[in-house]
XYZ file of C-alpha atoms in Angstrom:
124
model
C -88.447 -43.746 -47.723
C -87.289 -44.624 -44.227
C -85.140 -41.987 -42.572
C -83.542 -41.820 -39.144
C -81.721 -38.595 -38.329
C -79.737 -38.198 -35.120
C -78.758 -34.931 -33.477
C -77.412 -33.638 -30.198
C -73.882 -34.981 -30.178
C -70.919 -32.872 -29.189
C -68.054 -32.376 -26.796
C -68.711 -32.550 -23.074
C -66.572 -32.866 -19.960
C -66.633 -35.968 -17.839
C -69.569 -35.859 -15.452
C -71.626 -33.782 -17.827
C -74.811 -34.537 -19.722
C -76.020 -34.658 -23.297
C -79.358 -35.441 -24.864
C -79.442 -37.168 -28.217
C -82.519 -37.112 -30.393
C -83.537 -39.193 -33.383
C -86.320 -38.094 -35.713
C -87.752 -40.814 -37.897
C -90.026 -40.939 -40.924
C -91.231 -43.325 -43.589
C -92.789 -46.047 -41.439
C -95.346 -46.630 -38.691
C -93.130 -45.522 -35.835
C -95.328 -46.762 -32.993
C -95.233 -50.343 -34.304
C -91.519 -50.960 -33.873
C -88.890 -51.125 -31.201
C -86.219 -48.459 -31.357
C -82.674 -48.545 -30.055
C -79.455 -46.650 -29.641
C -76.105 -48.241 -30.401
C -72.617 -46.814 -30.266
C -69.267 -47.485 -31.826
C -66.029 -46.279 -30.302
C -62.856 -45.965 -32.383
C -61.358 -49.377 -33.025
C -64.240 -51.209 -31.380
C -67.322 -53.045 -32.544
C -70.723 -51.425 -32.476
C -72.506 -52.133 -29.205
C -76.035 -51.891 -27.879
C -76.745 -48.977 -25.529
C -80.480 -49.000 -24.899
C -83.771 -49.972 -26.435
C -87.431 -49.092 -26.090
C -90.204 -51.369 -27.279
C -93.188 -50.212 -29.283
C -94.932 -49.726 -25.963
C -93.108 -46.804 -24.394
C -93.010 -48.336 -20.908
C -90.638 -51.179 -21.796
C -86.977 -50.205 -21.841
C -83.710 -52.100 -21.606
C -80.107 -50.956 -21.175
C -76.574 -52.196 -21.454
C -74.988 -52.734 -18.055
C -72.362 -50.106 -18.865
C -74.940 -47.312 -19.032
C -77.640 -48.518 -16.658
C -78.534 -45.830 -14.143
C -76.871 -43.093 -16.199
C -78.701 -43.179 -19.543
C -82.432 -43.025 -20.205
C -84.116 -43.858 -23.480
C -87.535 -42.494 -24.291
C -89.820 -42.238 -27.264
C -92.671 -39.985 -28.309
C -94.955 -41.846 -30.671
C -96.851 -38.654 -31.486
C -93.693 -36.866 -32.629
C -91.862 -39.873 -34.133
C -88.828 -39.271 -31.979
C -86.615 -41.370 -29.751
C -84.243 -39.678 -27.330
C -81.274 -40.748 -25.262
C -80.588 -38.723 -22.126
C -77.001 -39.307 -21.055
C -75.897 -38.224 -17.575
C -72.671 -38.680 -15.628
C -70.784 -39.140 -18.853
C -67.401 -40.845 -18.803
C -64.533 -40.705 -21.300
C -65.312 -44.311 -22.205
C -68.715 -43.159 -23.475
C -66.940 -41.444 -26.360
C -68.309 -42.927 -29.568
C -70.494 -42.379 -32.575
C -74.067 -42.987 -31.447
C -76.553 -44.528 -33.843
C -80.325 -44.637 -33.777
C -81.805 -47.856 -35.132
C -85.201 -49.344 -35.879
C -85.850 -52.913 -34.925
C -87.431 -55.490 -37.197
C -89.712 -56.280 -34.242
C -91.886 -54.578 -31.665
C -89.182 -55.146 -29.100
C -87.400 -57.729 -26.989
C -84.521 -58.418 -29.373
C -81.639 -55.966 -29.343
C -78.741 -57.364 -31.353
C -77.410 -55.392 -34.320
C -78.785 -58.098 -36.603
C -82.270 -57.402 -35.185
C -82.134 -53.834 -36.494
C -83.444 -53.104 -39.969
C -82.676 -49.411 -40.406
C -79.926 -47.174 -39.099
C -79.197 -43.495 -38.899
C -75.852 -42.044 -39.916
C -74.788 -41.386 -36.361
C -73.803 -38.462 -34.167
C -70.434 -38.104 -32.451
C -70.203 -37.816 -28.676
C -66.835 -36.931 -27.217
C -66.302 -36.931 -23.452
C -63.128 -35.271 -22.246
C -61.450 -36.173 -18.978
């Protein structure tokens, strides 16, 4: 059974930092790309960052580039999202997702499994 479980969300002031973590099980973690998406109230889910099966290949949405860092530990079956310099517009539910592929394709439709999400709230 595939499981993706996010943690680390919470309330933080603008300019602060949070680290999200996603623990996965039920599949060969090192063979698939992993990504973080987010969905703000009243908005569509959007891509935040992705990391290919090879841990050195990462990609980010322009809105978070330079502030967020995605990383994975293939030995621990985890994928993390370090979020710095947070802004109120980063407020959203953040989802961990597993790609159908090793990497390189980061649309929602390219994801096969999703976690239930963790809420990040950034106050101004």
